[in-house]
Structure formats: structure tokens, C-alpha cells
GROMACS .gro file of N, CA and C in nm:
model
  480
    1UNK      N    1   9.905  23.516  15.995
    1UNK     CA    2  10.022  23.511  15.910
    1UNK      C    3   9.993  23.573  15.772
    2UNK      N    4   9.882  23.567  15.721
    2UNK     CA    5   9.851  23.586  15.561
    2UNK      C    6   9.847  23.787  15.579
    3UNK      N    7   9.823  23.806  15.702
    3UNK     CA    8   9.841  23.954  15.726
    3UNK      C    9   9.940  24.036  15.704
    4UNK      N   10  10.034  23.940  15.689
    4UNK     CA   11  10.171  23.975  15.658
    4UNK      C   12  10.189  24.001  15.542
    5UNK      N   13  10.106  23.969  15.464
    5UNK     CA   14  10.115  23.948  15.280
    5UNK      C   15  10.074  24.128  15.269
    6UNK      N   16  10.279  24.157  15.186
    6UNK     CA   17  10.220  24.293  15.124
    6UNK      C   18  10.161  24.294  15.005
    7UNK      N   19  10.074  24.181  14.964
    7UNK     CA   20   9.947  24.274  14.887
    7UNK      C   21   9.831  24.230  14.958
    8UNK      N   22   9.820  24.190  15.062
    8UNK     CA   23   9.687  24.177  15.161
    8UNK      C   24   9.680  24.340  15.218
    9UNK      N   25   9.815  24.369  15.258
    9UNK     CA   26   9.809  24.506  15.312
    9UNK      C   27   9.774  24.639  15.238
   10UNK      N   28   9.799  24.594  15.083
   10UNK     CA   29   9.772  24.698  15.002
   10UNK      C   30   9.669  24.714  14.937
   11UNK      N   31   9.604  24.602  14.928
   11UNK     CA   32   9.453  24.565  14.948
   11UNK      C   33   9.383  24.643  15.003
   12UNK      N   34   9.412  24.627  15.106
   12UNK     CA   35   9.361  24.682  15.273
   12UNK      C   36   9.317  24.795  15.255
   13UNK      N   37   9.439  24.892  15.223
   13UNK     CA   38   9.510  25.050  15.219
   13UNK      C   39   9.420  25.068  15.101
   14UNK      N   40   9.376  25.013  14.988
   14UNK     CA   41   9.318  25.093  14.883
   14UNK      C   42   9.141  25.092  14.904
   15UNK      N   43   9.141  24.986  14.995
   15UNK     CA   44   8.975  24.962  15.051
   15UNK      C   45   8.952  25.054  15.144
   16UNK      N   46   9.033  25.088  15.261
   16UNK     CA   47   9.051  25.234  15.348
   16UNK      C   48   9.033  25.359  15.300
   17UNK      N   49   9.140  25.342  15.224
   17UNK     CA   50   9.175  25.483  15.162
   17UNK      C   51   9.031  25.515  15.069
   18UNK      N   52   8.937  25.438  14.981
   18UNK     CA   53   8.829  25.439  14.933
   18UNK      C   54   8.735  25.521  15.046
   19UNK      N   55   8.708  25.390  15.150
   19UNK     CA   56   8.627  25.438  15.279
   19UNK      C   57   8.633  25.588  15.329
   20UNK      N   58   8.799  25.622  15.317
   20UNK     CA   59   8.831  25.749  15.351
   20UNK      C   60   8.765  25.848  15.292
   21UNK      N   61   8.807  25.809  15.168
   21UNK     CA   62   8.722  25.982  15.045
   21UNK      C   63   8.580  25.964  15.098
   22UNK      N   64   8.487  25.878  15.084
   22UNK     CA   65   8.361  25.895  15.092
   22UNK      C   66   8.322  25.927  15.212
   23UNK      N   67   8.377  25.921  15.331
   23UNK     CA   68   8.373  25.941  15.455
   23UNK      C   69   8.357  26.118  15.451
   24UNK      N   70   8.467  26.127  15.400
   24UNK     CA   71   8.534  26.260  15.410
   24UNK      C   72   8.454  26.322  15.305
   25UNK      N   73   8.389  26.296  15.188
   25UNK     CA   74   8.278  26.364  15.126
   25UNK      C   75   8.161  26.364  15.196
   26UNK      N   76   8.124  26.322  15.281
   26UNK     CA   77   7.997  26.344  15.338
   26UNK      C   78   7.984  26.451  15.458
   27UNK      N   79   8.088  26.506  15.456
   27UNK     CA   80   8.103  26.668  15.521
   27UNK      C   81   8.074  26.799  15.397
   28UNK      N   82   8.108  26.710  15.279
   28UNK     CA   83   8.080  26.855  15.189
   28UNK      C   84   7.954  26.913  15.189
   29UNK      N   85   7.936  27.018  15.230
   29UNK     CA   86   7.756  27.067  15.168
   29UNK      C   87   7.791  27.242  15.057
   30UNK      N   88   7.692  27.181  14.964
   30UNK     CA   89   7.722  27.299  14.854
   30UNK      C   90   7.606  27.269  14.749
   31UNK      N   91   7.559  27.349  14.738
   31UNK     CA   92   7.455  27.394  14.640
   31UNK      C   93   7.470  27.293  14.461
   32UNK      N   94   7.413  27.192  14.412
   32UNK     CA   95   7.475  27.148  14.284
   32UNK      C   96   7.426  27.265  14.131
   33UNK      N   97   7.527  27.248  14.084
   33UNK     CA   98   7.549  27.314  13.947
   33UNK      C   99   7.403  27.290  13.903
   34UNK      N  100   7.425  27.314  13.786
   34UNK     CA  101   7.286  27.358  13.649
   34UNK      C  102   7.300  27.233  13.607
   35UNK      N  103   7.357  27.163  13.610
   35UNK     CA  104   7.365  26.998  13.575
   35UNK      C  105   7.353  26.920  13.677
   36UNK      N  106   7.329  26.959  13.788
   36UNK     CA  107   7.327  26.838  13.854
   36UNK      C  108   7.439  26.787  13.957
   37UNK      N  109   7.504  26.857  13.912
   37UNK     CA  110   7.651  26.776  13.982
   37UNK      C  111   7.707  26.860  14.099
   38UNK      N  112   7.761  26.825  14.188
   38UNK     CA  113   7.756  26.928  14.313
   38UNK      C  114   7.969  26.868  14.349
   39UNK      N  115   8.018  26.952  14.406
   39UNK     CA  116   8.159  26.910  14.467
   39UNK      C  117   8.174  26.793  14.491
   40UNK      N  118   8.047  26.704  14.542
   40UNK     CA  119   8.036  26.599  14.610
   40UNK      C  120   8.103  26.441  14.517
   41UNK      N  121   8.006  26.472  14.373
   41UNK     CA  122   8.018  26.370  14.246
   41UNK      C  123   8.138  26.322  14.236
   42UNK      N  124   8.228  26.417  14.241
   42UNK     CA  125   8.334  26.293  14.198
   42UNK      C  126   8.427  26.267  14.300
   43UNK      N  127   8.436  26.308  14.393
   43UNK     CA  128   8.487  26.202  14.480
   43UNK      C  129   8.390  26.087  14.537
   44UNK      N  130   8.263  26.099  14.478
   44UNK     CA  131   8.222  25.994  14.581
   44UNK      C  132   8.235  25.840  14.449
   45UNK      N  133   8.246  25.909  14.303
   45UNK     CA  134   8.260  25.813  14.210
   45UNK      C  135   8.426  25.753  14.240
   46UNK      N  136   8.546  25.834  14.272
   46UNK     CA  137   8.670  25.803  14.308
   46UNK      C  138   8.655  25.705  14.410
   47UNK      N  139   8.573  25.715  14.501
   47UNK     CA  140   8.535  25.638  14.642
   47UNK      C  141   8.509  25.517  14.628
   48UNK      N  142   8.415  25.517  14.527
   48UNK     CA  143   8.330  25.413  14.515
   48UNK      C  144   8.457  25.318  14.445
   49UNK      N  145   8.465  25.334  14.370
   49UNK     CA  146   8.592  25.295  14.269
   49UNK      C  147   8.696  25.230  14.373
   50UNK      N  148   8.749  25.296  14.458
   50UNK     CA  149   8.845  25.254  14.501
   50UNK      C  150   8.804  25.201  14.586
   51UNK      N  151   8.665  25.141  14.649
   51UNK     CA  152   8.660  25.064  14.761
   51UNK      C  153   8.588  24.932  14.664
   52UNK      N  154   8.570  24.944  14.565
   52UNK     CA  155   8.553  24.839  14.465
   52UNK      C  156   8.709  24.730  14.408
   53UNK      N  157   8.743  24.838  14.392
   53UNK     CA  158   8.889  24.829  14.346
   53UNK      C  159   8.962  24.709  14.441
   54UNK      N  160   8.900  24.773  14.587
   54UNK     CA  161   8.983  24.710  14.679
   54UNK      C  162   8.949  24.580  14.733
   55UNK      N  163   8.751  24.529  14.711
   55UNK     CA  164   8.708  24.459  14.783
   55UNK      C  165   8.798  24.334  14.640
   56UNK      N  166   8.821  24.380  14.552
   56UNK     CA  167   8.839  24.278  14.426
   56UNK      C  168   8.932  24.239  14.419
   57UNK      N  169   9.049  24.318  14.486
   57UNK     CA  170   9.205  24.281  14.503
   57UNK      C  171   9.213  24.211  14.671
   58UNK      N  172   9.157  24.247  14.768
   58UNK     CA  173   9.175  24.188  14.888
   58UNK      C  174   9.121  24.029  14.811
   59UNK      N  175   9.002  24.009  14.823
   59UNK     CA  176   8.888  23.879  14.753
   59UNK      C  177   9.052  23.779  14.668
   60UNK      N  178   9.061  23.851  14.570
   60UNK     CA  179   9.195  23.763  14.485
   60UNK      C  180   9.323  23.749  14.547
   61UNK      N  181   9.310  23.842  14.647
   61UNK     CA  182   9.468  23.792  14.705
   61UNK      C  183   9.477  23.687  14.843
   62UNK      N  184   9.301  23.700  14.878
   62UNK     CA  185   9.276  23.577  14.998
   62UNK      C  186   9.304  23.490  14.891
   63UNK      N  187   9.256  23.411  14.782
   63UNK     CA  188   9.232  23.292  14.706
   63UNK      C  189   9.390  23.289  14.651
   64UNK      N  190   9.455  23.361  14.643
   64UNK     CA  191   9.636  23.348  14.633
   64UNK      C  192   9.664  23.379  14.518
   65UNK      N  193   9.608  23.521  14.461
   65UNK     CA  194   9.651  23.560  14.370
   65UNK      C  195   9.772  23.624  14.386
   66UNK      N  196   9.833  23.666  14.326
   66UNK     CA  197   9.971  23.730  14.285
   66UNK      C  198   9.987  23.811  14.192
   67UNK      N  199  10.020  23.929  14.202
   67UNK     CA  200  10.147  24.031  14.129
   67UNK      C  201  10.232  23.957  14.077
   68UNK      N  202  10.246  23.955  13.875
   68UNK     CA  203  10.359  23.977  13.788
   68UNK      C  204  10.447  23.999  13.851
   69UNK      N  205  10.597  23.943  13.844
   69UNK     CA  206  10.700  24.003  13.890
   69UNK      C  207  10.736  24.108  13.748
   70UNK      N  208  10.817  24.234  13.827
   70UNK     CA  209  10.840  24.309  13.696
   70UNK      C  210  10.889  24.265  13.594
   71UNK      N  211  10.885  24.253  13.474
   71UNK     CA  212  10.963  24.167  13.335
   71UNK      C  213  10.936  24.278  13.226
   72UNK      N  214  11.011  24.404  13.228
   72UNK     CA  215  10.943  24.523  13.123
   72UNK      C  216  11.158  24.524  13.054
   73UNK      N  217  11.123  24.504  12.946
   73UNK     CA  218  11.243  24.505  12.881
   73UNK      C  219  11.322  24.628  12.872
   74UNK      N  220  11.220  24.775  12.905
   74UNK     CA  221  11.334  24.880  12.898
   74UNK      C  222  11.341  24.909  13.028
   75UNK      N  223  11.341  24.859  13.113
   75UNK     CA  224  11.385  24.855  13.254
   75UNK      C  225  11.513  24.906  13.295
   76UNK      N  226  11.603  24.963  13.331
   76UNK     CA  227  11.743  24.940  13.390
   76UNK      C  228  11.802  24.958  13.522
   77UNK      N  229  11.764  24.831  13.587
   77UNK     CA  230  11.801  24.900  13.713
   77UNK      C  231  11.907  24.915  13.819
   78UNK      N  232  11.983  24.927  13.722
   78UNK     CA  233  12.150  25.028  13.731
   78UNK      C  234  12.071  25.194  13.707
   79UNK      N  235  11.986  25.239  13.679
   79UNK     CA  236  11.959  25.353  13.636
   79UNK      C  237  11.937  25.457  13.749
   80UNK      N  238  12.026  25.554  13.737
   80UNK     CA  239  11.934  25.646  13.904
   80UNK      C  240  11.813  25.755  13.861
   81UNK      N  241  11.822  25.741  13.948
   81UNK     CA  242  11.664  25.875  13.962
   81UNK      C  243  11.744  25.992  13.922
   82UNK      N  244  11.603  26.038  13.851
   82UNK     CA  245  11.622  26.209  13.833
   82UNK      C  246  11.595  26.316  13.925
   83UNK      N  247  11.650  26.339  13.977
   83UNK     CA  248  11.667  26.380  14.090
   83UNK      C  249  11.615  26.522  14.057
   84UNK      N  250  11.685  26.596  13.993
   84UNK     CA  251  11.665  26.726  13.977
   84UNK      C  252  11.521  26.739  13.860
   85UNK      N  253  11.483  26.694  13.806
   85UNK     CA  254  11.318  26.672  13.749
   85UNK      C  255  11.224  26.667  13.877
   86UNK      N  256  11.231  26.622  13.955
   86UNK     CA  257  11.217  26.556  14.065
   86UNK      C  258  11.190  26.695  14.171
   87UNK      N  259  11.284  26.769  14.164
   87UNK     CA  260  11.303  26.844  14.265
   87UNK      C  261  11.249  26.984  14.191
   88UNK      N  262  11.259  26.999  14.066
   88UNK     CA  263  11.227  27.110  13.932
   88UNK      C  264  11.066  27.092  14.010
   89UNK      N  265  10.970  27.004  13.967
   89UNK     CA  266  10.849  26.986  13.964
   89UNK      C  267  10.794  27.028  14.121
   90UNK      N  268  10.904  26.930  14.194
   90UNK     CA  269  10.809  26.969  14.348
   90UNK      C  270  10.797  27.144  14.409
   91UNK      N  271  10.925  27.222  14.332
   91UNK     CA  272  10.935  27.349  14.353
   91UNK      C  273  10.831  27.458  14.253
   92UNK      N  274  10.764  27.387  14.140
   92UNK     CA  275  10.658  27.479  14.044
   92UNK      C  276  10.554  27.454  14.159
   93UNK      N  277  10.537  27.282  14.198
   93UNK     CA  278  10.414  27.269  14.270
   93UNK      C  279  10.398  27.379  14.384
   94UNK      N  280  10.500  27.386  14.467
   94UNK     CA  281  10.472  27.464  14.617
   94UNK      C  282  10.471  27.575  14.542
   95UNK      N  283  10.469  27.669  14.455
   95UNK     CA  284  10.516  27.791  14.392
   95UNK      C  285  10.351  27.802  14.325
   96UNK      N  286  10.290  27.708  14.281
   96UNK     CA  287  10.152  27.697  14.204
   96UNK      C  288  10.065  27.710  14.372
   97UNK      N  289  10.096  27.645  14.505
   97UNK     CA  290  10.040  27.664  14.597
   97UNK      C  291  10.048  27.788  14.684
   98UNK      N  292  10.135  27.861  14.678
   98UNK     CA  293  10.207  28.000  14.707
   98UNK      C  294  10.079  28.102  14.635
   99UNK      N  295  10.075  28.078  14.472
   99UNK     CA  296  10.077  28.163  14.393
   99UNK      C  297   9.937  28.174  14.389
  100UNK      N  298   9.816  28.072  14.413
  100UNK     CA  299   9.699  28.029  14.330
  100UNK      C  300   9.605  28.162  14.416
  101UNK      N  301   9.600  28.191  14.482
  101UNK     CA  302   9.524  28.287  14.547
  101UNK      C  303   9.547  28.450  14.536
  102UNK      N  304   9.702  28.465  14.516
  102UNK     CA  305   9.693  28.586  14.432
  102UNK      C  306   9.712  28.616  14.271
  103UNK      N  307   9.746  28.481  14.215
  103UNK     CA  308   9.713  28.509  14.074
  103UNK      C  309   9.590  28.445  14.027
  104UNK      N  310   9.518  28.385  14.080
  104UNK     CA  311   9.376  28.321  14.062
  104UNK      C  312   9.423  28.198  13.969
  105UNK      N  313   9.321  28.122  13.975
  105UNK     CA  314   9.369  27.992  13.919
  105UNK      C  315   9.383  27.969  13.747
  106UNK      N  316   9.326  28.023  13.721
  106UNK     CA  317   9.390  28.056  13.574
  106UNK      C  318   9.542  28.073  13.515
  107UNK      N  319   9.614  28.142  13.600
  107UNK     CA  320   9.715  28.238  13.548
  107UNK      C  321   9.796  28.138  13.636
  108UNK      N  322   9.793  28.106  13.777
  108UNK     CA  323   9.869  28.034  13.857
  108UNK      C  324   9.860  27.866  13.765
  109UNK      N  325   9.751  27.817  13.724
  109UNK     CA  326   9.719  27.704  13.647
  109UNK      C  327   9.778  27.674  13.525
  110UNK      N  328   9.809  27.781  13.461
  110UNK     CA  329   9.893  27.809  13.327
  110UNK      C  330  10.009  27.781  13.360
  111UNK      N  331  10.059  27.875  13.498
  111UNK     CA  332  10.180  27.850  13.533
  111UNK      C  333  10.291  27.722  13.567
  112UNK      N  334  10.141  27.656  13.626
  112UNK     CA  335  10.171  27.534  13.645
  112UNK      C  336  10.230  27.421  13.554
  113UNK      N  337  10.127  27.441  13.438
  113UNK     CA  338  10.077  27.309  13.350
  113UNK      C  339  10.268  27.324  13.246
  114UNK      N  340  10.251  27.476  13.216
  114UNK     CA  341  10.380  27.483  13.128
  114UNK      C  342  10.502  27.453  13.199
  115UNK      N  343  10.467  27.511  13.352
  115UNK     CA  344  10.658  27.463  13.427
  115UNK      C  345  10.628  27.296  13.407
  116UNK      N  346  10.572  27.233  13.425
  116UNK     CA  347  10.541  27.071  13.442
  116UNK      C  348  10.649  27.035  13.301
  117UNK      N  349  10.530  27.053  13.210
  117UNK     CA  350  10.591  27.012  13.095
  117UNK      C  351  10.715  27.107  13.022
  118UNK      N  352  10.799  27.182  13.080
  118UNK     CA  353  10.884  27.219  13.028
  118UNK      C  354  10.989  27.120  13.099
  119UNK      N  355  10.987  27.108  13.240
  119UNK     CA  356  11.057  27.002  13.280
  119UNK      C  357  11.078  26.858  13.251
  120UNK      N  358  10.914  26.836  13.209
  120UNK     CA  359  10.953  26.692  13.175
  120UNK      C  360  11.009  26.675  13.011
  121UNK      N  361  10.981  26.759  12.931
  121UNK     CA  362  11.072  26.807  12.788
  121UNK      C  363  11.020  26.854  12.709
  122UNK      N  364  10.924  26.926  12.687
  122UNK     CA  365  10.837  26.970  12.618
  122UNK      C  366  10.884  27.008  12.491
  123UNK      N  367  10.891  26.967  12.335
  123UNK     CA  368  10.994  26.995  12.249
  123UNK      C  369  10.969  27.141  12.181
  124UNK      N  370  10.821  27.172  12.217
  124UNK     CA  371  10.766  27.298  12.137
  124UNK      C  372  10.686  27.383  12.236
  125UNK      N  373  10.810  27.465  12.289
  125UNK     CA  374  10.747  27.526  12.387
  125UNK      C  375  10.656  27.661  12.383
  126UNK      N  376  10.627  27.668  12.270
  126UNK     CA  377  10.526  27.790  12.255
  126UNK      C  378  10.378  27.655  12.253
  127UNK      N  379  10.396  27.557  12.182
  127UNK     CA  380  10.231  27.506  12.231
  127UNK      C  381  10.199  27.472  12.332
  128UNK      N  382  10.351  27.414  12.448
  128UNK     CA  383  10.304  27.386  12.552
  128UNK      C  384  10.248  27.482  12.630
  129UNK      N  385  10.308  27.596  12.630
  129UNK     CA  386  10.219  27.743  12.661
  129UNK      C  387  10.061  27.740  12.634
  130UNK      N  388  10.066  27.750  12.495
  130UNK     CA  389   9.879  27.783  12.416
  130UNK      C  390   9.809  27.617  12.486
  131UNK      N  391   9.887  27.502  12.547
  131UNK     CA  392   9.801  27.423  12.573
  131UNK      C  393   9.789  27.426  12.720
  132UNK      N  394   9.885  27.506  12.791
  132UNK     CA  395   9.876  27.517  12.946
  132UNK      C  396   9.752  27.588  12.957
  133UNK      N  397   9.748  27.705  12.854
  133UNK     CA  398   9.628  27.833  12.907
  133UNK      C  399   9.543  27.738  12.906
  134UNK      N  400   9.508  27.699  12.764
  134UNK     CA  401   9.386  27.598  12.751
  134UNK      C  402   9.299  27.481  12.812
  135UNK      N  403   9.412  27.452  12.884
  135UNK     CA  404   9.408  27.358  13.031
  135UNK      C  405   9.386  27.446  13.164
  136UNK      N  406   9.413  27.536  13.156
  136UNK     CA  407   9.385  27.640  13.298
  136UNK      C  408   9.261  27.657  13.274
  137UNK      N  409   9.201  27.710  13.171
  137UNK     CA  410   9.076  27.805  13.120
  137UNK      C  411   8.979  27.701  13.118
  138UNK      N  412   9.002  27.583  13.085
  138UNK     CA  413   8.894  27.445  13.015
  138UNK      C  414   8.854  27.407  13.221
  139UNK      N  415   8.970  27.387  13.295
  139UNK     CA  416   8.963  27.345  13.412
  139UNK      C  417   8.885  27.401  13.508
  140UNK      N  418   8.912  27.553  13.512
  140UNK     CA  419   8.853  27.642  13.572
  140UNK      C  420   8.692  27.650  13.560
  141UNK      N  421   8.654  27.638  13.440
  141UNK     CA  422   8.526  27.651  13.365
  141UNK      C  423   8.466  27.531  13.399
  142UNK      N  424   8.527  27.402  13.375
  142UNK     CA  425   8.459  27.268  13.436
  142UNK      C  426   8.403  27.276  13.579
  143UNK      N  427   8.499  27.318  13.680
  143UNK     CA  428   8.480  27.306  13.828
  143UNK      C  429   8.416  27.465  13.858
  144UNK      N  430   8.407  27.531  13.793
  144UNK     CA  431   8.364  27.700  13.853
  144UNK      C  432   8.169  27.712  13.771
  145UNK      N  433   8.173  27.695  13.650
  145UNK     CA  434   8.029  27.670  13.589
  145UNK      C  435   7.988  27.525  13.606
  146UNK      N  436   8.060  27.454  13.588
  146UNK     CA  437   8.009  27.300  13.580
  146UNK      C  438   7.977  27.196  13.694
  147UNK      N  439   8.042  27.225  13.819
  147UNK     CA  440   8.027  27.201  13.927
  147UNK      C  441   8.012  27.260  14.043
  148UNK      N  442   8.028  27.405  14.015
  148UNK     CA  443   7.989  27.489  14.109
  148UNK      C  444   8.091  27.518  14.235
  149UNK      N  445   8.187  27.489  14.156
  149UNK     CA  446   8.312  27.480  14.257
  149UNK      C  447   8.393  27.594  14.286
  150UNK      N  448   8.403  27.679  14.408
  150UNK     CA  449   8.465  27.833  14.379
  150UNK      C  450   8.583  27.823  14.361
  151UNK      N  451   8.700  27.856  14.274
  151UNK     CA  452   8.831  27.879  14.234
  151UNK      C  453   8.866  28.031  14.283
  152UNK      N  454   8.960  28.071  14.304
  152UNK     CA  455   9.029  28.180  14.326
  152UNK      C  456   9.054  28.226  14.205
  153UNK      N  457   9.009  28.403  14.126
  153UNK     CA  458   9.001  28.407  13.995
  153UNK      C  459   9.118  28.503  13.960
  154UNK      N  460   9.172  28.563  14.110
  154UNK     CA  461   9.254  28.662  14.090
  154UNK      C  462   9.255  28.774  14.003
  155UNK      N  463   9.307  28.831  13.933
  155UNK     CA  464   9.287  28.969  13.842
  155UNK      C  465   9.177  28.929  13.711
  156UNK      N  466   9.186  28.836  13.642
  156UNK     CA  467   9.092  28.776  13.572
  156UNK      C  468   8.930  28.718  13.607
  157UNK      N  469   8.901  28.792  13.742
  157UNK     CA  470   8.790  28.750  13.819
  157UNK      C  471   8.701  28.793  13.786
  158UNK      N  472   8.646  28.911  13.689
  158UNK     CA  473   8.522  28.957  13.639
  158UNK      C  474   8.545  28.894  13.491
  159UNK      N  475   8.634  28.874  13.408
  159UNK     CA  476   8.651  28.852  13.334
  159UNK      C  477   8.539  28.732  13.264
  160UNK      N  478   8.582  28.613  13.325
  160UNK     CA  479   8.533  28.511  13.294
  160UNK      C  480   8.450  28.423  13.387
   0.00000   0.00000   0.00000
């Protein structure tokens, strides 16, 4: 009966889903960076995390812990969804997945970061620009020098 409890089940699902990544990282093989750190690092820290996460929430929800009911004062829930934010974002995403291999991840990454935040309202849209590149370029450089991770560099591929 206590199986029935949806936060026993969600418990469950975040202790799985943990099991899952690390499972599924132990197929990666790849050479580690100049630091040390190989593709592998952070999902297996995400892993770990979330099967921690999970043994701590299953553990408290056998002993009968409970979920807050929601009580957030700007709540309204007469309010509908944004539908078209909603639908704006999921169409940059498939368009950033379309795009990332012939504009390399830089330029497709830029593309990304600024459609995001122009949708969600960005009030100054020339920084959200200078902070998209900066987020493409910082990202690329983390996972391409720092972890040794190959990105698609597209026309900017000798470049940097």
C-alpha cells in the first residue's frame, strides 16, 4: 500500500534515474583533459547526487515525511500557461539542434542563449547578445580545453 505513495514513487524515480546516469557513464571512454577531468566527471558527480538525493528522500518518506502543501502568495491559479513562450523556446531549441553541426557550437550557442532570453524578456537586448556570445565562447572552452570534450566548431573551427 505505502507503494502507492506519490512521493515513495518519486523517491524511487530520482534513486533510478541517479543509477541511470552512472550506469550509462560507465560506457564513456575518452582520454582526460590537462586537469584531470575526463567527459566522465560530471555526470558521475550528477549521479552520485541524485542517488544520494534519493536514498534521503525515499529513507524520510518511509518514516512519513511529507511535502509542504503549496502556500506561495503570488500564486494564481486561475492563471493559464504561456503557451506561446512555451512554444517560442521549444522551436529555438529544435532550431539550436538542426543548426549546431553546421554552425558549430559557438555561433549555434549564441544563437541559442539570445533566442532564450529574448523570449523570456530580455530588457536590453544588445547585452543579452554580448552575454549569449560570452556564454557560447566561456562553454565551448570549458568542455573543448577543459574537459576534453569534442564540440562541433563549424566555420570558427581553426579559430579558437
Amino acid at each position: 500500500m505505502r507503494w502507492r505513495n506519490p512521493e515513495l514513487l518519486l523517491a524511487g524515480a530520482v534513486l533510478a534515474l541517479g543509477v541511470f546516469v552512472i550506469v550509462g557513464t560507465a560506457d564513456v571512454t575518452a582520454a582526460a583533459s590537462t586537469l584531470g577531468l575526463g567527459p566522465r566527471f560530471f555526470p558521475i558527480i550528477v549521479g552520485s547526487a541524485m542517488i544520494a538525493t534519493g536514498v534521503f528522500y525515499v529513507v524520510d518518506v518511509l518514516r512519513g515525511g511529507q511535502g509542504d502543501p503549496e502556500e506561495s502568495e503570488d500564486v494564481d491559479p486561475s492563471a493559464t500557461s504561456d503557451k506561446k513562450s512555451v512554444a517560442l523556446i521549444s522551436v529555438i531549441f529544435l532550431a539550436f539542434a538542426v543548426s549546431v553541426d553546421l554552425l558549430g557550437w559557438i555561433i549555434a550557442g549564441a544563437l541559442l542563449f539570445f533566442g532564450v532570453s529574448w523570449v523570456l524578456g530580455a530588457e536590453n537586448r544588445l547585452r543579452a547578445g554580448a552575454l549569449a556570445i560570452v556564454l557560447a565562447v566561456a562553454s565551448y572552452l570549458a568542455f573543448v580545453k577543459g574537459l576534453g570534450v569534442t564540440l562541433p566548431g563549424g566555420p570558427l573551427e581553426g579559430l579558437i
